[in-house]
PDB file of N, CA and C in Angstrom:
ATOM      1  N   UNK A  12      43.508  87.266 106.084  1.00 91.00           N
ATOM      2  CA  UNK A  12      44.492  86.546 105.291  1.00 91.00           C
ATOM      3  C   UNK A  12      44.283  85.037 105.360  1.00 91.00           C
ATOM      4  N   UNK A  13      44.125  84.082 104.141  1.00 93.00           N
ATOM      5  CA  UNK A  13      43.867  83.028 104.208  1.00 93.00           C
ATOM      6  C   UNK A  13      42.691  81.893 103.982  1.00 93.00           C
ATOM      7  N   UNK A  14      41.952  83.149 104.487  1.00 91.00           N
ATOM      8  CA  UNK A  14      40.566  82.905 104.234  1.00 91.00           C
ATOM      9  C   UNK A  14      39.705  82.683 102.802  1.00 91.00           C
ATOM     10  N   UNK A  15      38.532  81.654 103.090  1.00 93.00           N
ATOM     11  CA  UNK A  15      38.519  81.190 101.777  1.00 93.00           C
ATOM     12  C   UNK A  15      36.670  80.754 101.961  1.00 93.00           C
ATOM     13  N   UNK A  16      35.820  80.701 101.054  1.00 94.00           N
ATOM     14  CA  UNK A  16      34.381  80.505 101.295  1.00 94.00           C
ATOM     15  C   UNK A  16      33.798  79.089 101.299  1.00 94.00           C
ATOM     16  N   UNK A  17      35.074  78.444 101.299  1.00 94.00           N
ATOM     17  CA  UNK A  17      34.587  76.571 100.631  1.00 94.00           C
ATOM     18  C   UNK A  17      33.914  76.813  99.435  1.00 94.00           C
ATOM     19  N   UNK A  18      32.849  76.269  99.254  1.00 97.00           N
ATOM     20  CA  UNK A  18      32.363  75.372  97.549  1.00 97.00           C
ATOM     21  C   UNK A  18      31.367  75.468  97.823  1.00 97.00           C
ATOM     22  N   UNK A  19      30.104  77.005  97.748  1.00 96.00           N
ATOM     23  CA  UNK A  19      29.144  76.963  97.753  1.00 96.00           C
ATOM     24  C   UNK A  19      28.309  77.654  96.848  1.00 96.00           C
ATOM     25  N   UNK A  20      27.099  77.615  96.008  1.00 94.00           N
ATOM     26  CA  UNK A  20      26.372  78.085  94.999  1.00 94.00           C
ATOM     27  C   UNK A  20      25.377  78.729  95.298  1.00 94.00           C
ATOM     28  N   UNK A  21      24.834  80.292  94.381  1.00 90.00           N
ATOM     29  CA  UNK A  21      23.851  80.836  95.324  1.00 90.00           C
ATOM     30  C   UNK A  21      22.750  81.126  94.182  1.00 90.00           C
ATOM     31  N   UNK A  22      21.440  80.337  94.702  1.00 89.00           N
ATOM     32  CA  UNK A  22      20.212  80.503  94.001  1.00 89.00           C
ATOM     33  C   UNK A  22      20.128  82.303  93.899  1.00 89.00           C
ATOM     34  N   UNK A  23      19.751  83.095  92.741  1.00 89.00           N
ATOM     35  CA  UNK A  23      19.994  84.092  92.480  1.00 89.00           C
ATOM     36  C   UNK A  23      20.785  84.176  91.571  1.00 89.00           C
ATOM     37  N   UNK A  24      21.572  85.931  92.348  1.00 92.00           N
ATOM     38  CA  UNK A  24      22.700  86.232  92.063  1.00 92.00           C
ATOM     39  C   UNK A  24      23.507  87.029  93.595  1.00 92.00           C
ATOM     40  N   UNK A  25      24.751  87.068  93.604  1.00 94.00           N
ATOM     41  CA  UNK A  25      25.472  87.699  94.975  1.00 94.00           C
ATOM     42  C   UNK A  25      26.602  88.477  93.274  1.00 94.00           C
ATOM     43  N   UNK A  26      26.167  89.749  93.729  1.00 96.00           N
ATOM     44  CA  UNK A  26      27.366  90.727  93.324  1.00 96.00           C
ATOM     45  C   UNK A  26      28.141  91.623  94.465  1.00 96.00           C
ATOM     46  N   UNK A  27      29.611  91.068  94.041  1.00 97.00           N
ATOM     47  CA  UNK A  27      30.928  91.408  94.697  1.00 97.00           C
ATOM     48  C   UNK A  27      31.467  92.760  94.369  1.00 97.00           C
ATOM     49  N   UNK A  28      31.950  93.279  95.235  1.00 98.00           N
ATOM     50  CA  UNK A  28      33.018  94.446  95.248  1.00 98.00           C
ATOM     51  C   UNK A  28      34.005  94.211  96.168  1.00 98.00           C
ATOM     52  N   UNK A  29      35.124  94.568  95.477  1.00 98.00           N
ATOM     53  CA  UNK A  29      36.451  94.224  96.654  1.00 98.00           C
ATOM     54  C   UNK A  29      36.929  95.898  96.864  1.00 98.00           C
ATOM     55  N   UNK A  30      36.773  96.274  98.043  1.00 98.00           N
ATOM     56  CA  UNK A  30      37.504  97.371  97.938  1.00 98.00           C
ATOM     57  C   UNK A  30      38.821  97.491  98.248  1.00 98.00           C
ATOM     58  N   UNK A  31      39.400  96.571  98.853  1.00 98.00           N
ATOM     59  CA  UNK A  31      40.777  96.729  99.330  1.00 98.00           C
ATOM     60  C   UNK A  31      41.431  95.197  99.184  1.00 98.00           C
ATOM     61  N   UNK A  32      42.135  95.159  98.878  1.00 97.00           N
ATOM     62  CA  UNK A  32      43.217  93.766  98.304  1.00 97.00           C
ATOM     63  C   UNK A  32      42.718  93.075  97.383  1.00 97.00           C
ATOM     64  N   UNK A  33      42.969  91.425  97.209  1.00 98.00           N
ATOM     65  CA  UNK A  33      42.861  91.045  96.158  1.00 98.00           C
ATOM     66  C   UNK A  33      42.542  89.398  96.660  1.00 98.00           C
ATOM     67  N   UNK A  34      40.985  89.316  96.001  1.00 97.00           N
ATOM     68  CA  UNK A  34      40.074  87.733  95.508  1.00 97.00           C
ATOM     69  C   UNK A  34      41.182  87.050  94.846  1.00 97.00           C
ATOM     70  N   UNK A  35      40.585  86.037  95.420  1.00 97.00           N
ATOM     71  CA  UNK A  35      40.526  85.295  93.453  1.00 97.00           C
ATOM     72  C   UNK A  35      39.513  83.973  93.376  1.00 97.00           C
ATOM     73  N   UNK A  36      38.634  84.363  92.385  1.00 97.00           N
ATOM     74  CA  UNK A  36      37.533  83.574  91.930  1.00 97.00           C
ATOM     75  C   UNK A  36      37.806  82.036  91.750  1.00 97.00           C
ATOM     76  N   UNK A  37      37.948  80.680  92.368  1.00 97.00           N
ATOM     77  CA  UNK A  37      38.466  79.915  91.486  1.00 97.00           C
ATOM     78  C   UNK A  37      36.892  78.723  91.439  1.00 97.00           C
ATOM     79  N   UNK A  38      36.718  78.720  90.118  1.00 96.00           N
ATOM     80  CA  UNK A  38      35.359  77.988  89.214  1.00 96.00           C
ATOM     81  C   UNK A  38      35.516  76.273  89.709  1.00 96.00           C
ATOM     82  N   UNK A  39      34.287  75.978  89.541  1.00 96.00           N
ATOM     83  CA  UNK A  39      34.253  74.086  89.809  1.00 96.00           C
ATOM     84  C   UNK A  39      35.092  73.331  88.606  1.00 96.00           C
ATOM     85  N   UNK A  40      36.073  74.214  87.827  1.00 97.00           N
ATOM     86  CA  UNK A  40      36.743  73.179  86.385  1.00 97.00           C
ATOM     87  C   UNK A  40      38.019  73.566  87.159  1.00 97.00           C
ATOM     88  N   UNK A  41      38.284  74.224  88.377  1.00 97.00           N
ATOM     89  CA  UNK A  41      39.550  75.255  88.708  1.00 97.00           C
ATOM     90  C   UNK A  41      40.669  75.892  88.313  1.00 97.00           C
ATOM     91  N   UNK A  42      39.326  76.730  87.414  1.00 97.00           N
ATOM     92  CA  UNK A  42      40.113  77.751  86.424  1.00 97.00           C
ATOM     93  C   UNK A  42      40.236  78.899  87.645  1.00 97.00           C
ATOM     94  N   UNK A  43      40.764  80.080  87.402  1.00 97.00           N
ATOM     95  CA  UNK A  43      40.859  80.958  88.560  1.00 97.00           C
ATOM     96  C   UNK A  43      41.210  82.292  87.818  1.00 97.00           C
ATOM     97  N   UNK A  44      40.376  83.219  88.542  1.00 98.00           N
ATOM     98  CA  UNK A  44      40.922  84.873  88.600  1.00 98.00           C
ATOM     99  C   UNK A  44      40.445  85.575  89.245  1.00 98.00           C
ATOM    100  N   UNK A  45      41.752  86.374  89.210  1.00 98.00           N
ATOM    101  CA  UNK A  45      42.215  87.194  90.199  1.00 98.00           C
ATOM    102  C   UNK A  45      41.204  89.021  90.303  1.00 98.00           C
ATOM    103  N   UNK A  46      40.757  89.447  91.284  1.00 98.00           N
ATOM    104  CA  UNK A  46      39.712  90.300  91.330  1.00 98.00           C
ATOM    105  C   UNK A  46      40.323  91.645  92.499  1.00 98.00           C
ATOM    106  N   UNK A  47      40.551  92.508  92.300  1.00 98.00           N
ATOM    107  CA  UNK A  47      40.944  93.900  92.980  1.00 98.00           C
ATOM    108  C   UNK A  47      41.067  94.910  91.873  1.00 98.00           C
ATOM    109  N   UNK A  48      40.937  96.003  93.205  1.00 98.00           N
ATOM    110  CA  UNK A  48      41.407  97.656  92.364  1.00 98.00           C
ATOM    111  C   UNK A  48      42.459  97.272  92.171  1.00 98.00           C
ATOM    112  N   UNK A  49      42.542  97.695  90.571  1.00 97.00           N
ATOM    113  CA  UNK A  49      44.148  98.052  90.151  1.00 97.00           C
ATOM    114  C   UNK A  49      43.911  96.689  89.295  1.00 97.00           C
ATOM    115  N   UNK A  50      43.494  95.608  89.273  1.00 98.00           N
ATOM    116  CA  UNK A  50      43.959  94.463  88.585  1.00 98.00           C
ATOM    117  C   UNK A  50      43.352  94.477  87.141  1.00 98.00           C
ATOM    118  N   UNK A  51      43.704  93.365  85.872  1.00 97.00           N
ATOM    119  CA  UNK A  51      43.202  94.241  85.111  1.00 97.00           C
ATOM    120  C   UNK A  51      41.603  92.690  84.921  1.00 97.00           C
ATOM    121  N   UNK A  52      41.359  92.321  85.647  1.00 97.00           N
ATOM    122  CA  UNK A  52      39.483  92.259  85.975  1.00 97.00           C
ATOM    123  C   UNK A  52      38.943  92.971  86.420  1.00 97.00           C
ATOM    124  N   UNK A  53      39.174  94.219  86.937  1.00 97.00           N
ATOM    125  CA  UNK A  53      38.668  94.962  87.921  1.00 97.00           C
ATOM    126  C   UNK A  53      38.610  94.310  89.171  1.00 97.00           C
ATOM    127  N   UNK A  54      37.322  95.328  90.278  1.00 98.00           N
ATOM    128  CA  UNK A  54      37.524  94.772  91.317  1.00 98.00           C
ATOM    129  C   UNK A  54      35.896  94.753  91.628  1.00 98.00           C
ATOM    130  N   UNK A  55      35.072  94.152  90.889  1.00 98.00           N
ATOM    131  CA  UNK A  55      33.757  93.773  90.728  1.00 98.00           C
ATOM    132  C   UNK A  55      33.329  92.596  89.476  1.00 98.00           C
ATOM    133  N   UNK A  56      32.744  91.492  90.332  1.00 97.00           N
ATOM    134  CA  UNK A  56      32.395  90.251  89.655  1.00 97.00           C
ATOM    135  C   UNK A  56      31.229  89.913  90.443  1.00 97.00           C
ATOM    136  N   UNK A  57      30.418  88.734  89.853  1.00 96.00           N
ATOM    137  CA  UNK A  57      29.565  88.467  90.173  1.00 96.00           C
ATOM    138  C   UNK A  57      29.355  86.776  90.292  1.00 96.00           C
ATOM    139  N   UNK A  58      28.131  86.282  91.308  1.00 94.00           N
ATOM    140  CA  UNK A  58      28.767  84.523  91.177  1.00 94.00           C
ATOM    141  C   UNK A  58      26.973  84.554  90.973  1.00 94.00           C
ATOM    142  N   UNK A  59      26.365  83.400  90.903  1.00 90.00           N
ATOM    143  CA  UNK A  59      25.293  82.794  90.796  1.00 90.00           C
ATOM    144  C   UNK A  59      24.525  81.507  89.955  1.00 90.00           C
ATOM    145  N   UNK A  60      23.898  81.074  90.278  1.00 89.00           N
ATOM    146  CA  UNK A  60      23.624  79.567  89.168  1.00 89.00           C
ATOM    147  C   UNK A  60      23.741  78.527  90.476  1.00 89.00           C
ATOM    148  N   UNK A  61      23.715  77.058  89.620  1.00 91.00           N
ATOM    149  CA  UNK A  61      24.014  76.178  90.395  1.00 91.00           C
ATOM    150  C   UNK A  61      25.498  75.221  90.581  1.00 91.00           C
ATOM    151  N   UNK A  62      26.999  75.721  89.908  1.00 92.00           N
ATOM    152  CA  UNK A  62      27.704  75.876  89.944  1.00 92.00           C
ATOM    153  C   UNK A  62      28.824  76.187  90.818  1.00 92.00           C
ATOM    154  N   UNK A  63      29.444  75.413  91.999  1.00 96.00           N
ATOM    155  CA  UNK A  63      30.096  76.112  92.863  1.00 96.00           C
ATOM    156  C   UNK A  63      31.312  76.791  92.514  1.00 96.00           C
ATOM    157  N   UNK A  64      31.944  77.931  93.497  1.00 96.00           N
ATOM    158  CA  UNK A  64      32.844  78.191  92.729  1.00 96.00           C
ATOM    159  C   UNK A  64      33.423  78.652  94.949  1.00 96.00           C
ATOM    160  N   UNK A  65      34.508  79.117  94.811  1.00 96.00           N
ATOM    161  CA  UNK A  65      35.064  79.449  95.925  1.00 96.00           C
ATOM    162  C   UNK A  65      36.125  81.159  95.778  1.00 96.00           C
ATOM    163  N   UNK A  66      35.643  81.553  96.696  1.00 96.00           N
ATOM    164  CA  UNK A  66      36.229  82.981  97.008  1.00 96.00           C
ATOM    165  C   UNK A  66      37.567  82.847  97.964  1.00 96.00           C
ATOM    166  N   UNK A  67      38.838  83.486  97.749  1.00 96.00           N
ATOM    167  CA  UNK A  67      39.775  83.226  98.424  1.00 96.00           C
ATOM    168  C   UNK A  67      40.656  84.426  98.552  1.00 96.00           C
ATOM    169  N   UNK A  68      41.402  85.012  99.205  1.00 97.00           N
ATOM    170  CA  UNK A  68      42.469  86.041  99.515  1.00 97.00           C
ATOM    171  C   UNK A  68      43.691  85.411 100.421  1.00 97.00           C
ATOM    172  N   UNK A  69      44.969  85.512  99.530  1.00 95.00           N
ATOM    173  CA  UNK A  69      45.871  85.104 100.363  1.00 95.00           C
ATOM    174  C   UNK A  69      46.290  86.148 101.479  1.00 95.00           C
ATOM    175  N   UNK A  70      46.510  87.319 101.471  1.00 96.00           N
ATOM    176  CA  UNK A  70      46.895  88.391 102.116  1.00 96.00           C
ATOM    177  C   UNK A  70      45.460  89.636 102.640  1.00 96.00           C
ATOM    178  N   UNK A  71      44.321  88.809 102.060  1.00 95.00           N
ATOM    179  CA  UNK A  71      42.945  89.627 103.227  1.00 95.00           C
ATOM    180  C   UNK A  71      42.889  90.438 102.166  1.00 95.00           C
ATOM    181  N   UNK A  72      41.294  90.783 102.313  1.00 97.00           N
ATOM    182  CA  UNK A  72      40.765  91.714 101.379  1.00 97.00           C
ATOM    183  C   UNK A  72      39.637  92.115 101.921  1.00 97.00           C
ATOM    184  N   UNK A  73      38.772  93.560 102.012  1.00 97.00           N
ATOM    185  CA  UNK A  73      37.757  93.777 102.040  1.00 97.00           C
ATOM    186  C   UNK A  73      36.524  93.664 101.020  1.00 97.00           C
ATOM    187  N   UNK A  74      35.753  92.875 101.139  1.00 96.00           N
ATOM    188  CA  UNK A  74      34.580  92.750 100.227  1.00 96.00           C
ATOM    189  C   UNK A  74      33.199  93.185 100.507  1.00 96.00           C
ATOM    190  N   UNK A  75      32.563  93.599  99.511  1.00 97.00           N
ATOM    191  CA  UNK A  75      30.754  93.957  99.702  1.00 97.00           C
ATOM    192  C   UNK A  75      30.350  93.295  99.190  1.00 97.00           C
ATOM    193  N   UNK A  76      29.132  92.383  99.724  1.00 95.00           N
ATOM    194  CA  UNK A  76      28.008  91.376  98.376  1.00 95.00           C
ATOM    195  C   UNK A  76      26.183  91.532  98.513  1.00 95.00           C
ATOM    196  N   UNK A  77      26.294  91.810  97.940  1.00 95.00           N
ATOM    197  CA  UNK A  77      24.789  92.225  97.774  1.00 95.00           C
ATOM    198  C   UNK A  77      24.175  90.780  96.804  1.00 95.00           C
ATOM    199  N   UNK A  78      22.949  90.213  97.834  1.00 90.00           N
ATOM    200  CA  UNK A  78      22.528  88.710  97.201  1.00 90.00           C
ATOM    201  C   UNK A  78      21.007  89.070  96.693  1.00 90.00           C
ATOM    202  N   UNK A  79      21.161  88.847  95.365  1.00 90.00           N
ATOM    203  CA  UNK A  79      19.616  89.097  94.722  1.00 90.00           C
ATOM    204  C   UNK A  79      19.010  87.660  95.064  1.00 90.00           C
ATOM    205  N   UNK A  80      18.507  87.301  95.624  1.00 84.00           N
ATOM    206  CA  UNK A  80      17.818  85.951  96.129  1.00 84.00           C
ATOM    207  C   UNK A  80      15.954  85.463  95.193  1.00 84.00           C
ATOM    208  N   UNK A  81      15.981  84.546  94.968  1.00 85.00           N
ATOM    209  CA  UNK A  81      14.527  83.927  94.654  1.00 85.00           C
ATOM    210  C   UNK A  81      14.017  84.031  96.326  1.00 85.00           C
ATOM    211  N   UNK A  82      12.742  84.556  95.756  1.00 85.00           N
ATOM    212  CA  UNK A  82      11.898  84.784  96.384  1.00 85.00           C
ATOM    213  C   UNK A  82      11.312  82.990  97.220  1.00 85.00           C
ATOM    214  N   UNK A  83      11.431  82.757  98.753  1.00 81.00           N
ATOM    215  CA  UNK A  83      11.682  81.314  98.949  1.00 81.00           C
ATOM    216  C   UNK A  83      11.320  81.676 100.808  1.00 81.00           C
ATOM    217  N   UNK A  84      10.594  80.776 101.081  1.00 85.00           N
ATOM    218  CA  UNK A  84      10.530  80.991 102.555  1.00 85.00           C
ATOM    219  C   UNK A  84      11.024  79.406 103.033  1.00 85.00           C
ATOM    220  N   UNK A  85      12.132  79.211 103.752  1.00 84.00           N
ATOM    221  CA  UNK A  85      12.578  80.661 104.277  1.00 84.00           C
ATOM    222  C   UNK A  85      13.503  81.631 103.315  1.00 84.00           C
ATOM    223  N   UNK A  86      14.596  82.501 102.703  1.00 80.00           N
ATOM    224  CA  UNK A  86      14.927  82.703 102.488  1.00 80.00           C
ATOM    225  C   UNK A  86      16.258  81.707 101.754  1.00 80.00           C
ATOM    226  N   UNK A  87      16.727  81.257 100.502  1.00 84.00           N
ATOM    227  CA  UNK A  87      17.987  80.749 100.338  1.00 84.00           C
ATOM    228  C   UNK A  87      18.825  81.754 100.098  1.00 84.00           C
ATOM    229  N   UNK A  88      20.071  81.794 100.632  1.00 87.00           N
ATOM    230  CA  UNK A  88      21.117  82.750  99.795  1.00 87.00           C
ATOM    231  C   UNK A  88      21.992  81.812  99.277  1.00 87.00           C
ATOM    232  N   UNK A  89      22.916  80.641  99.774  1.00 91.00           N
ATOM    233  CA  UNK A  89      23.756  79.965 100.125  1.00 91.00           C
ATOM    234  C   UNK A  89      23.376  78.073 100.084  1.00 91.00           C
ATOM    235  N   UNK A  90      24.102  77.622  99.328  1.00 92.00           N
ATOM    236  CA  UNK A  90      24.173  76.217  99.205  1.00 92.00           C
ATOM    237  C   UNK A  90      25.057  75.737  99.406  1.00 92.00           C
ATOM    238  N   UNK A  91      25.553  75.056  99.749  1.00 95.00           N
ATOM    239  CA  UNK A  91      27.137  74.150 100.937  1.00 95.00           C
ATOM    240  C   UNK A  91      26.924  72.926  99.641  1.00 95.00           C
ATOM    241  N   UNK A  92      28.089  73.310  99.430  1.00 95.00           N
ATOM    242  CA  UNK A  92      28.758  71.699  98.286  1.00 95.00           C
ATOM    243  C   UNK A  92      29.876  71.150  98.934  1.00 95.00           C
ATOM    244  N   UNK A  93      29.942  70.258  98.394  1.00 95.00           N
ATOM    245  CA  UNK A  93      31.348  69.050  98.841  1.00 95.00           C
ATOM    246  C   UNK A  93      32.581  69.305  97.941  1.00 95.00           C
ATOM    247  N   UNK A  94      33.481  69.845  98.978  1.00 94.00           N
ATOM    248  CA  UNK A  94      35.029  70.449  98.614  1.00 94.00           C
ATOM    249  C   UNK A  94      35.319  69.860  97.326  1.00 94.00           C
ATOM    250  N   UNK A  95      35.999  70.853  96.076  1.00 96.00           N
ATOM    251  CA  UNK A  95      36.763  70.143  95.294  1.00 96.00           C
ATOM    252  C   UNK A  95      38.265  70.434  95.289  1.00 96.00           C
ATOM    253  N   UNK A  96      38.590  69.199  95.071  1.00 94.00           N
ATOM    254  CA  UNK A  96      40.157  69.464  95.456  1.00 94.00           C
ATOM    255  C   UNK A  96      40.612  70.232  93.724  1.00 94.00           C
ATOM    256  N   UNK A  97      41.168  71.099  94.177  1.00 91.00           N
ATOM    257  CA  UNK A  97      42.246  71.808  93.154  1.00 91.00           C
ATOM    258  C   UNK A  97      43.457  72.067  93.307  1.00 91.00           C
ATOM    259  N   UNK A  98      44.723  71.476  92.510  1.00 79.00           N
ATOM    260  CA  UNK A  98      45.825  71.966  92.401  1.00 79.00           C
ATOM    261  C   UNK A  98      46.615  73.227  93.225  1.00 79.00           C
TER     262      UNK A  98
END
């Protein structure tokens, strides 16, 4: 509960599954939506590009991500950006 990924972008692609509670996607313009079973986005999205965006659950959620990565030694999955403040 609370937990949140900061503002980071992933060379590739990382596809999400939430199996239990509820994301919410919010984009670098901080537009935002909301991602679980039952919701009507479903409960599978996907992030990638050079674009940060941040993953968040107020009340905890279980997630799966599977990262299709460029081929890169060492490996990138993950790029660390500088927080944007949103509303």
């Amino acid at each position: 509960p609370g937990a949140y990924s900061g503002w980071p972008h992933h060379p590739g692609m990382v596809l999400l599954s939430v199996e239990s509670g509820v994301v919410t996607l919010t984009n670098a313009d901080c537009s935002a939506e909301m991602f679980g079973p039952g919701l009507p986005n479903g409960a599978v999205f996907a992030e990638g590009g050079d674009i940060p965006e941040r993953v968040s659950s107020a009340d905890g959620a279980t997630i799966y991500a599977v990262f299709v990565a460029p081929s890169n030694d060492p490996p990138i999955t993950r790029v660390e950006n500088d927080p944007i403040s949103c509303p």
